[in-house]
Tab-separated table of C-alpha atoms and ligand atoms in Angstrom:
chain	number	residue	atom	x	y	z
C	1	MET	CA	0.000	0.000	0.000
C	2	THR	CA	1.350	3.439	-0.823
C	3	GLU	CA	2.146	5.638	2.105
C	4	ILE	CA	-0.196	8.567	2.402
C	5	GLY	CA	1.352	11.949	3.069
C	6	LEU	CA	-1.077	14.112	4.986
C	7	GLY	CA	-1.304	17.858	4.797
C	8	ILE	CA	1.552	18.104	7.278
C	9	PRO	CA	3.861	20.687	5.786
C	10	SER	CA	7.593	20.143	5.898
C	11	ALA	CA	8.179	23.899	6.347
C	12	PRO	CA	5.994	26.060	8.582
C	13	PRO	CA	2.925	27.187	6.663
C	14	PRO	CA	2.970	30.819	5.525
C	15	VAL	CA	1.580	33.526	7.768
C	16	LEU	CA	0.540	37.017	6.756
C	17	ALA	CA	3.035	38.842	8.958
C	18	PRO	CA	5.671	38.039	11.540
C	19	ARG	CA	4.542	38.426	15.145
C	20	ARG	CA	5.105	41.841	16.659
C	21	LYS	CA	8.089	41.516	18.988
C	22	THR	CA	6.992	41.700	22.618
C	23	ARG	CA	8.382	41.028	26.037
C	24	GLN	CA	7.542	37.590	27.378
C	25	ILE	CA	5.489	36.706	30.414
C	26	MET	CA	4.510	33.379	31.930
C	27	VAL	CA	0.918	32.724	32.944
C	28	GLY	CA	1.493	29.576	34.944
C	29	ASN	CA	3.137	27.233	32.466
C	30	VAL	CA	1.813	29.098	29.417
C	31	GLY	CA	4.174	31.598	27.850
C	32	VAL	CA	2.537	34.723	26.476
C	33	GLY	CA	4.451	36.920	24.065
C	34	SER	CA	5.967	36.766	20.616
C	35	ASP	CA	8.289	33.861	21.450
C	36	HIS	CA	5.287	31.681	22.271
C	37	PRO	CA	2.312	30.395	20.304
C	38	ILE	CA	-0.829	32.505	20.560
C	39	SER	CA	-2.945	31.098	23.368
C	40	VAL	CA	-6.726	30.861	23.555
C	41	GLN	CA	-8.560	31.827	26.711
C	42	SER	CA	-12.065	31.711	28.058
C	43	MET	CA	-13.849	32.616	31.249
C	44	CYS	CA	-15.995	30.476	33.496
C	45	THR	CA	-19.678	31.307	33.736
C	46	THR	CA	-20.059	29.491	37.049
C	47	LYS	CA	-20.111	31.163	40.444
C	48	THR	CA	-16.497	30.867	41.492
C	49	HIS	CA	-17.462	29.989	45.053
C	50	ASP	CA	-19.157	26.887	43.643
C	51	ILE	CA	-15.837	25.091	43.455
C	52	ASN	CA	-17.113	21.836	41.983
C	53	ALA	CA	-19.116	23.493	39.223
C	54	THR	CA	-16.205	25.767	38.387
C	55	LEU	CA	-13.710	22.914	38.260
C	56	GLN	CA	-16.110	20.928	36.111
C	57	GLN	CA	-16.392	23.783	33.649
C	58	ILE	CA	-12.626	24.244	33.653
C	59	ALA	CA	-12.265	20.532	32.854
C	60	GLN	CA	-14.653	20.946	29.903
C	61	LEU	CA	-12.722	23.961	28.705
C	62	THR	CA	-9.434	22.103	29.064
C	63	ALA	CA	-10.832	19.256	26.984
C	64	SER	CA	-11.911	21.797	24.338
C	65	GLY	CA	-8.344	23.075	24.042
C	66	CYS	CA	-8.505	26.121	26.313
C	67	ASP	CA	-5.002	27.253	27.313
C	68	ILE	CA	-5.822	29.701	30.109
C	69	VAL	CA	-9.028	30.214	32.066
C	70	ARG	CA	-10.316	33.205	33.961
C	71	VAL	CA	-12.700	33.188	36.889
C	72	ALA	CA	-14.643	36.100	38.351
C	73	CYS	CA	-13.990	37.174	41.895
C	74	PRO	CA	-16.720	39.584	42.959
C	75	ARG	CA	-17.084	38.528	46.630
C	76	GLN	CA	-15.085	37.202	49.549
C	77	GLU	CA	-16.565	33.724	49.147
C	78	ASP	CA	-15.174	33.677	45.589
C	79	ALA	CA	-11.756	34.811	46.777
C	80	ASP	CA	-11.878	32.018	49.370
C	81	ALA	CA	-12.457	29.449	46.602
C	82	LEU	CA	-9.506	30.520	44.443
C	83	SER	CA	-6.904	28.420	46.202
C	84	ALA	CA	-8.777	25.125	45.683
C	85	ILE	CA	-9.538	26.007	42.066
C	86	ALA	CA	-5.986	27.094	41.226
C	87	LYS	CA	-4.594	23.907	42.778
C	88	LYS	CA	-6.902	21.500	40.981
C	89	SER	CA	-7.167	23.151	37.573
C	90	GLN	CA	-5.106	21.550	34.815
C	91	ILE	CA	-4.665	24.922	33.108
C	92	PRO	CA	-3.545	28.276	34.526
C	93	VAL	CA	-6.270	30.194	36.355
C	94	ILE	CA	-6.483	33.977	36.200
C	95	ALA	CA	-8.517	35.801	38.829
C	96	ASP	CA	-10.617	38.603	37.401
C	97	ILE	CA	-10.771	41.454	39.894
C	98	HIS	CA	-13.089	44.433	39.801
C	99	PHE	CA	-13.978	46.870	42.571
C	100	GLN	CA	-11.996	45.481	45.525
C	101	PRO	CA	-8.191	45.674	45.575
C	102	LYS	CA	-8.080	43.291	48.524
C	103	TYR	CA	-9.048	40.420	46.217
C	104	ILE	CA	-5.907	41.007	44.165
C	105	PHE	CA	-3.843	40.061	47.182
C	106	ALA	CA	-6.152	37.132	47.923
C	107	ALA	CA	-5.676	35.847	44.362
C	108	ILE	CA	-1.902	36.157	44.587
C	109	ASP	CA	-1.890	34.319	47.923
C	110	ALA	CA	-4.211	31.659	46.491
C	111	GLY	CA	-1.676	30.723	43.826
C	112	CYS	CA	-3.537	32.045	40.800
C	113	ALA	CA	-1.384	32.158	37.683
C	114	ALA	CA	-2.187	35.825	37.021
C	115	VAL	CA	-4.554	38.561	38.019
C	116	ARG	CA	-6.625	40.705	35.717
C	117	VAL	CA	-7.341	44.177	37.000
C	118	ASN	CA	-9.616	46.759	35.482
C	119	PRO	CA	-8.190	50.133	36.445
C	120	GLY	CA	-11.514	51.858	35.732
C	121	ASN	CA	-13.357	49.650	38.164
C	122	ILE	CA	-11.105	49.296	41.152
C	123	LYS	CA	-11.513	51.839	43.912
C	124	GLU	CA	-8.410	53.869	44.635
C	125	PHE	CA	-6.409	51.451	42.546
C	126	ASP	CA	-3.699	53.865	41.460
C	127	GLY	CA	-2.726	54.485	45.072
C	128	ARG	CA	-2.268	50.783	45.711
C	129	VAL	CA	-0.203	49.893	42.681
C	130	LYS	CA	2.969	49.866	44.763
C	131	GLU	CA	1.582	47.171	47.076
C	132	VAL	CA	0.187	45.158	44.160
C	133	ALA	CA	3.477	45.384	42.256
C	134	LYS	CA	5.362	44.238	45.329
C	135	ALA	CA	3.071	41.277	46.038
C	136	ALA	CA	2.831	40.163	42.404
C	137	GLY	CA	6.566	40.617	41.887
C	138	ALA	CA	7.372	38.543	44.970
C	139	ALA	CA	5.044	35.770	43.794
C	140	GLY	CA	6.216	35.973	40.160
C	141	ILE	CA	2.674	36.564	38.971
C	142	PRO	CA	1.860	38.711	35.944
C	143	ILE	CA	-0.887	41.283	35.861
C	144	ARG	CA	-3.257	41.895	32.979
C	145	ILE	CA	-4.288	45.486	32.739
C	146	GLY	CA	-7.715	44.999	31.249
C	147	VAL	CA	-9.227	48.253	30.080
C	148	ASN	CA	-12.814	48.003	28.966
C	149	ALA	CA	-14.845	50.605	27.069
C	150	GLY	CA	-17.770	50.083	29.417
C	151	SER	CA	-15.774	50.975	32.500
C	152	LEU	CA	-13.263	53.545	31.376
C	153	ASP	CA	-12.098	55.693	34.240
C	154	LYS	CA	-13.875	58.969	34.769
C	155	ARG	CA	-10.880	61.189	34.155
C	156	LEU	CA	-10.510	59.812	30.626
C	157	MET	CA	-14.232	59.890	29.926
C	158	ASP	CA	-14.164	63.577	30.848
C	159	LYS	CA	-11.126	64.159	28.657
C	160	TYR	CA	-12.257	62.268	25.546
C	161	GLY	CA	-16.059	62.339	25.930
C	162	LYS	CA	-16.339	58.622	25.143
C	163	ALA	CA	-14.271	55.462	24.952
C	164	THR	CA	-12.195	56.351	21.913
C	165	PRO	CA	-9.150	54.288	20.899
C	166	GLU	CA	-6.941	57.058	22.307
C	167	ALA	CA	-8.785	56.988	25.630
C	168	LEU	CA	-8.497	53.197	25.962
C	169	VAL	CA	-4.802	53.285	25.141
C	170	GLU	CA	-4.091	56.180	27.483
C	171	SER	CA	-5.834	54.393	30.329
C	172	ALA	CA	-3.845	51.197	29.780
C	173	LEU	CA	-0.463	52.861	29.360
C	174	TRP	CA	-1.035	55.134	32.337
C	175	GLU	CA	-1.712	52.104	34.526
C	176	ALA	CA	1.278	50.276	33.097
C	177	SER	CA	3.499	53.286	33.815
C	178	LEU	CA	2.463	53.207	37.470
C	179	PHE	CA	3.556	49.571	37.686
C	180	GLU	CA	6.780	50.382	35.866
C	181	GLU	CA	7.519	53.127	38.409
C	182	HIS	CA	7.644	50.368	40.983
C	183	GLY	CA	9.878	48.192	38.875
C	184	PHE	CA	7.120	45.843	37.765
C	185	GLY	CA	6.872	45.037	34.058
C	186	ASP	CA	5.329	41.568	34.099
C	187	ILE	CA	2.273	42.902	32.325
C	188	LYS	CA	-0.045	42.130	29.458
C	189	ILE	CA	-2.683	44.512	28.254
C	190	SER	CA	-6.126	44.458	26.734
C	191	VAL	CA	-8.160	47.408	25.452
C	192	LYS	CA	-11.559	45.969	24.651
C	193	HIS	CA	-14.475	47.589	22.923
C	194	ASN	CA	-17.636	46.086	21.499
C	195	ASP	CA	-17.108	47.837	18.163
C	196	PRO	CA	-14.452	46.011	16.111
C	197	VAL	CA	-13.476	49.260	14.350
C	198	VAL	CA	-12.663	51.039	17.610
C	199	MET	CA	-11.107	47.912	19.059
C	200	VAL	CA	-8.793	47.334	16.094
C	201	GLU	CA	-7.680	50.950	16.083
C	202	ALA	CA	-7.048	50.875	19.849
C	203	TYR	CA	-4.863	47.766	19.607
C	204	ARG	CA	-2.975	49.187	16.631
C	205	GLN	CA	-2.177	52.334	18.602
C	206	LEU	CA	-1.268	50.318	21.670
C	207	ALA	CA	1.007	48.015	19.667
C	208	ALA	CA	2.838	51.039	18.270
C	209	GLN	CA	3.443	52.501	21.716
C	210	CYS	CA	4.623	49.598	23.860
C	211	ASP	CA	6.149	46.139	23.772
C	212	TYR	CA	3.785	44.477	26.223
C	213	PRO	CA	2.118	41.289	25.047
C	214	LEU	CA	-1.479	41.953	24.074
C	215	HIS	CA	-4.621	40.061	24.978
C	216	LEU	CA	-7.144	40.545	22.173
C	217	GLY	CA	-10.841	40.756	22.820
C	218	VAL	CA	-13.994	42.277	21.402
C	219	THR	CA	-15.980	42.790	24.549
C	220	GLU	CA	-19.675	41.949	24.698
C	221	ALA	CA	-19.406	40.693	21.143
C	222	GLY	CA	-22.908	39.251	21.302
C	223	PRO	CA	-24.627	35.932	20.632
C	224	ALA	CA	-22.667	33.172	18.917
C	225	PHE	CA	-23.196	34.190	15.295
C	226	GLN	CA	-22.604	37.926	15.671
C	227	GLY	CA	-19.845	37.460	18.224
C	228	THR	CA	-18.033	34.999	16.014
C	229	ILE	CA	-18.134	37.367	13.055
C	230	LYS	CA	-17.054	40.406	15.068
C	231	SER	CA	-14.229	38.531	16.740
C	232	ALA	CA	-13.023	36.873	13.554
C	233	VAL	CA	-12.975	40.176	11.702
C	234	ALA	CA	-11.309	42.153	14.491
C	235	PHE	CA	-8.802	39.481	15.525
C	236	GLY	CA	-8.141	38.658	11.898
C	237	SER	CA	-7.239	42.280	11.105
C	238	LEU	CA	-4.822	42.472	14.009
C	239	LEU	CA	-3.353	38.984	13.759
C	240	ALA	CA	-2.793	39.502	10.048
C	241	ASP	CA	-0.475	42.348	11.065
C	242	GLY	CA	1.262	40.241	13.699
C	243	ILE	CA	-0.557	41.910	16.619
C	244	GLY	CA	-1.935	39.731	19.423
C	245	ASP	CA	-0.402	37.200	21.796
C	246	THR	CA	-3.410	35.666	23.490
C	247	ILE	CA	-7.074	35.839	22.513
C	248	ARG	CA	-10.453	35.560	24.133
C	249	VAL	CA	-13.590	35.363	22.044
C	250	SER	CA	-16.504	36.692	24.133
C	251	LEU	CA	-19.787	35.049	23.226
C	252	SER	CA	-23.189	34.910	24.858
C	253	ALA	CA	-22.819	31.141	24.539
C	254	PRO	CA	-21.202	28.321	26.525
C	255	PRO	CA	-17.485	29.044	27.061
C	256	ALA	CA	-16.345	25.942	25.164
C	257	GLU	CA	-17.839	27.577	22.046
C	258	GLU	CA	-15.447	30.475	22.549
C	259	ILE	CA	-12.520	28.071	22.428
C	260	LYS	CA	-13.765	26.479	19.203
C	261	VAL	CA	-14.058	29.895	17.561
C	262	GLY	CA	-10.692	31.125	18.855
C	263	ASP	CA	-9.001	27.943	17.715
C	264	ALA	CA	-10.601	28.185	14.263
C	265	ILE	CA	-9.529	31.833	13.881
C	266	LEU	CA	-5.914	30.924	14.643
C	267	GLN	CA	-6.022	27.858	12.400
C	268	SER	CA	-7.429	29.847	9.498
C	269	LEU	CA	-4.431	32.219	9.620
C	270	ASN	CA	-1.917	29.373	10.016
C	271	LEU	CA	-1.185	30.577	13.531
C	272	ARG	CA	-2.052	27.105	14.786
C	273	PRO	CA	-1.665	23.820	12.958
C	274	ARG	CA	-4.824	23.061	11.039
C	275	LYS	CA	-6.698	19.935	12.016
C	276	LEU	CA	-9.849	18.837	10.265
C	277	GLU	CA	-10.834	21.145	7.445
C	278	ILE	CA	-13.906	20.481	5.359
C	279	VAL	CA	-13.697	22.051	1.908
C	280	SER	CA	-17.276	21.881	0.729
C	281	CYS	CA	-18.934	23.739	-2.093
C	282	PRO	CA	-21.961	25.975	-1.547
C	283	SER	CA	-23.958	23.866	-4.002
C	284	CYS	CA	-25.812	25.298	-6.994
C	285	GLY	CA	-28.093	24.247	-9.796
C	286	ARG	CA	-25.491	21.813	-11.077
C	287	ALA	CA	-25.290	19.811	-7.852
C	288	GLN	CA	-26.078	16.160	-8.281
C	289	VAL	CA	-26.131	15.292	-4.584
C	290	ASP	CA	-27.410	17.000	-1.431
C	291	VAL	CA	-24.160	18.813	-0.627
C	292	TYR	CA	-25.355	20.326	2.672
C	293	LYS	CA	-26.409	16.962	4.020
C	294	LEU	CA	-23.244	15.305	2.820
C	295	ALA	CA	-21.011	18.028	4.320
C	296	ASP	CA	-22.902	17.929	7.630
C	297	GLU	CA	-22.688	14.162	7.851
C	298	VAL	CA	-18.992	14.085	7.010
C	299	SER	CA	-18.292	16.911	9.510
C	300	ALA	CA	-20.220	15.090	12.231
C	301	GLY	CA	-18.564	11.787	11.435
C	302	LEU	CA	-15.074	13.249	11.608
C	303	GLU	CA	-15.583	15.515	14.602
C	304	GLY	CA	-12.681	15.221	16.999
C	305	MET	CA	-10.164	14.354	14.295
C	306	GLU	CA	-6.824	15.294	15.805
C	307	ILE	CA	-4.672	15.081	12.699
C	308	PRO	CA	-4.429	17.653	9.940
C	309	LEU	CA	-6.841	16.458	7.290
C	310	ARG	CA	-8.444	18.383	4.468
C	311	VAL	CA	-11.606	16.715	3.238
C	312	ALA	CA	-13.298	17.995	0.097
C	313	VAL	CA	-17.010	17.456	-0.353
C	314	MET	CA	-18.045	18.677	-3.791
C	315	GLY	CA	-21.436	18.597	-5.446
C	316	CYS	CA	-20.553	18.002	-9.072
C	317	VAL	CA	-17.790	17.525	-11.581
C	318	VAL	CA	-17.183	21.259	-12.332
C	319	ASN	CA	-14.777	21.980	-9.478
C	320	GLY	CA	-15.224	18.676	-7.740
C	321	PRO	CA	-12.324	16.642	-9.089
C	322	GLY	CA	-9.911	19.599	-8.810
C	323	GLU	CA	-10.741	20.346	-5.171
C	324	ALA	CA	-10.988	16.692	-4.274
C	325	ARG	CA	-7.570	16.087	-5.785
C	326	ASP	CA	-5.992	18.923	-3.772
C	327	ALA	CA	-7.389	17.616	-0.522
C	328	ASP	CA	-6.095	14.723	1.560
C	329	LEU	CA	-9.387	13.039	1.020
C	330	GLY	CA	-12.356	13.998	-1.075
C	331	VAL	CA	-15.420	13.168	-3.044
C	332	ALA	CA	-16.584	14.528	-6.365
C	333	SER	CA	-20.179	13.577	-6.926
C	334	GLY	CA	-22.175	12.972	-10.064
C	335	ASN	CA	-24.846	10.696	-11.500
C	336	GLY	CA	-25.752	9.256	-8.093
C	337	LYS	CA	-22.167	8.230	-7.450
C	338	GLY	CA	-19.123	9.624	-5.698
C	339	GLN	CA	-15.555	9.391	-6.901
C	340	ILE	CA	-13.412	9.039	-3.782
C	341	PHE	CA	-9.978	10.646	-3.911
C	342	VAL	CA	-7.075	10.079	-1.562
C	343	LYS	CA	-4.176	12.460	-2.108
C	344	GLY	CA	-5.136	13.157	-5.666
C	345	GLU	CA	-5.780	9.596	-6.724
C	346	VAL	CA	-9.217	8.173	-7.405
C	347	ILE	CA	-9.316	5.092	-5.220
C	348	LYS	CA	-12.869	4.047	-5.896
C	349	THR	CA	-16.310	5.090	-7.057
C	350	VAL	CA	-19.190	4.348	-4.722
C	351	PRO	CA	-22.975	4.819	-4.832
C	352	GLU	CA	-24.211	8.059	-3.234
C	353	ALA	CA	-25.543	6.209	-0.194
C	354	GLN	CA	-22.043	4.962	0.617
C	355	ILE	CA	-20.134	8.234	0.230
C	356	VAL	CA	-20.179	9.235	3.888
C	357	GLU	CA	-19.213	5.856	5.290
C	358	THR	CA	-16.474	5.490	2.687
C	359	LEU	CA	-14.987	8.889	3.531
C	360	ILE	CA	-15.085	8.094	7.236
C	361	THR	CA	-13.473	4.703	6.716
C	362	GLU	CA	-10.726	6.264	4.615
C	363	ALA	CA	-10.194	9.054	7.160
C	364	LEU	CA	-9.821	6.469	9.928
C	365	ARG	CA	-7.333	4.563	7.840
C	366	ILE	CA	-5.327	7.716	7.200
C	367	ALA	CA	-5.463	8.615	10.895
C	368	GLU	CA	-4.222	5.157	11.827
C	369	GLU	CA	-1.357	5.340	9.374
C	370	SER	CA	-0.282	8.681	10.797
C	371	GLY	CA	-0.454	7.488	14.381
C	372	ASP	CA	2.537	9.493	15.548
C	373	THR	CA	1.593	12.874	14.120
C	374	GLY	CA	-0.145	14.608	16.933
C	375	GLY	CA	1.354	13.428	20.184
C	376	GLY	CA	-1.434	10.986	20.915
C	377	ALA	CA	-3.739	8.603	19.166
C	378	PRO	CA	-5.976	10.271	16.619
C	379	VAL	CA	-9.568	10.428	17.696
C	380	VAL	CA	-12.340	10.080	15.179
C	381	SER	CA	-15.930	9.741	16.219
C	382	VAL	CA	-18.223	8.134	13.747
C	383	GLY	CA	-21.807	9.067	14.353
N	1	LIG	S1	-18.886	22.118	-7.235
N	1	LIG	FE1	-20.555	21.920	-8.694
N	1	LIG	S2	-22.402	21.878	-7.386
N	1	LIG	FE2	-20.771	22.689	-6.129
N	1	LIG	S3	-20.993	24.914	-6.372
N	1	LIG	FE3	-19.431	24.231	-7.852
N	1	LIG	S4	-20.604	23.923	-9.724
N	1	LIG	FE4	-22.111	24.004	-8.071
């Protein structure tokens, strides 16, 4: 049997721009900065004081590929839970602190991997930066300065009238300068806005003015569809220019969905190795099979595929053979039959009813033959 070469490139796949050079920080065991891969984050929706529920959600996020997780810490009971959560989580836990500076110290003592502070929302924060810098520095814990359009500090709202890119950037760099005055530079920054245009401009300005690693986010991006589009457009614009070191997609949807979207955004720009990619046509009047159904069934059958595999599902012979040939695996349909391609070669022709099962069988075979490609056995669920 001929050996099948998958879509595993021998050289790194092309990217649109080199990463912007930043200083490096460590969030637990995850490096953030231009020397490290771009990480994907999410935030728990559970009450942090409900330790079991929070750990369960963190486990789900970990299984989805989340690199770093954030938990809210609005009350003392949440601060009290941080230690147990940070100890048991398999991924670094960041405590998200608004309003009460005392929880920053609680999070540092609890062993959190980092603390996110929102300068606009923490009472008398500027006056306590020295203490925070000292405690975080002693513990080796980075701080994210997370400026948010919805909670910009009053001084800047008065100065700019609204949360403009300049206002967001000034807020973040002012806060960072206070930390720097106390010798603390273990910082990453976010300047989030719900409007991708303002957000992109803010990050561009920020990137031009500092070398801190940047956490990208479109805040309150909306329900899954709208939030996915806004995040993909905004992150895509910045990442295409090499800006962004860690990302969080904010969706009004379960957090694991955010990881899927973040992962797909990075994969689409070659900033993460691609895994399963379905190349399917939109169908048209020439289609000789139900392309939507076929693409859905193949996607469902191959969900969880952990090896890079491009599968083409094409409705007719116009572009079908060409796309199917370029893919690792593909079908070009016509006359109630499907020509099955593996790496450009037609290996068989099957009746329409057998297309899905044939593709899945071939994908499993390919996965088996590439057993050592992904640091673990390939997983393919057939269903
Ligand atoms: S591959 Fe064929 S069916 Fe699909 S969009 Fe192109 S022409 Fe239409």
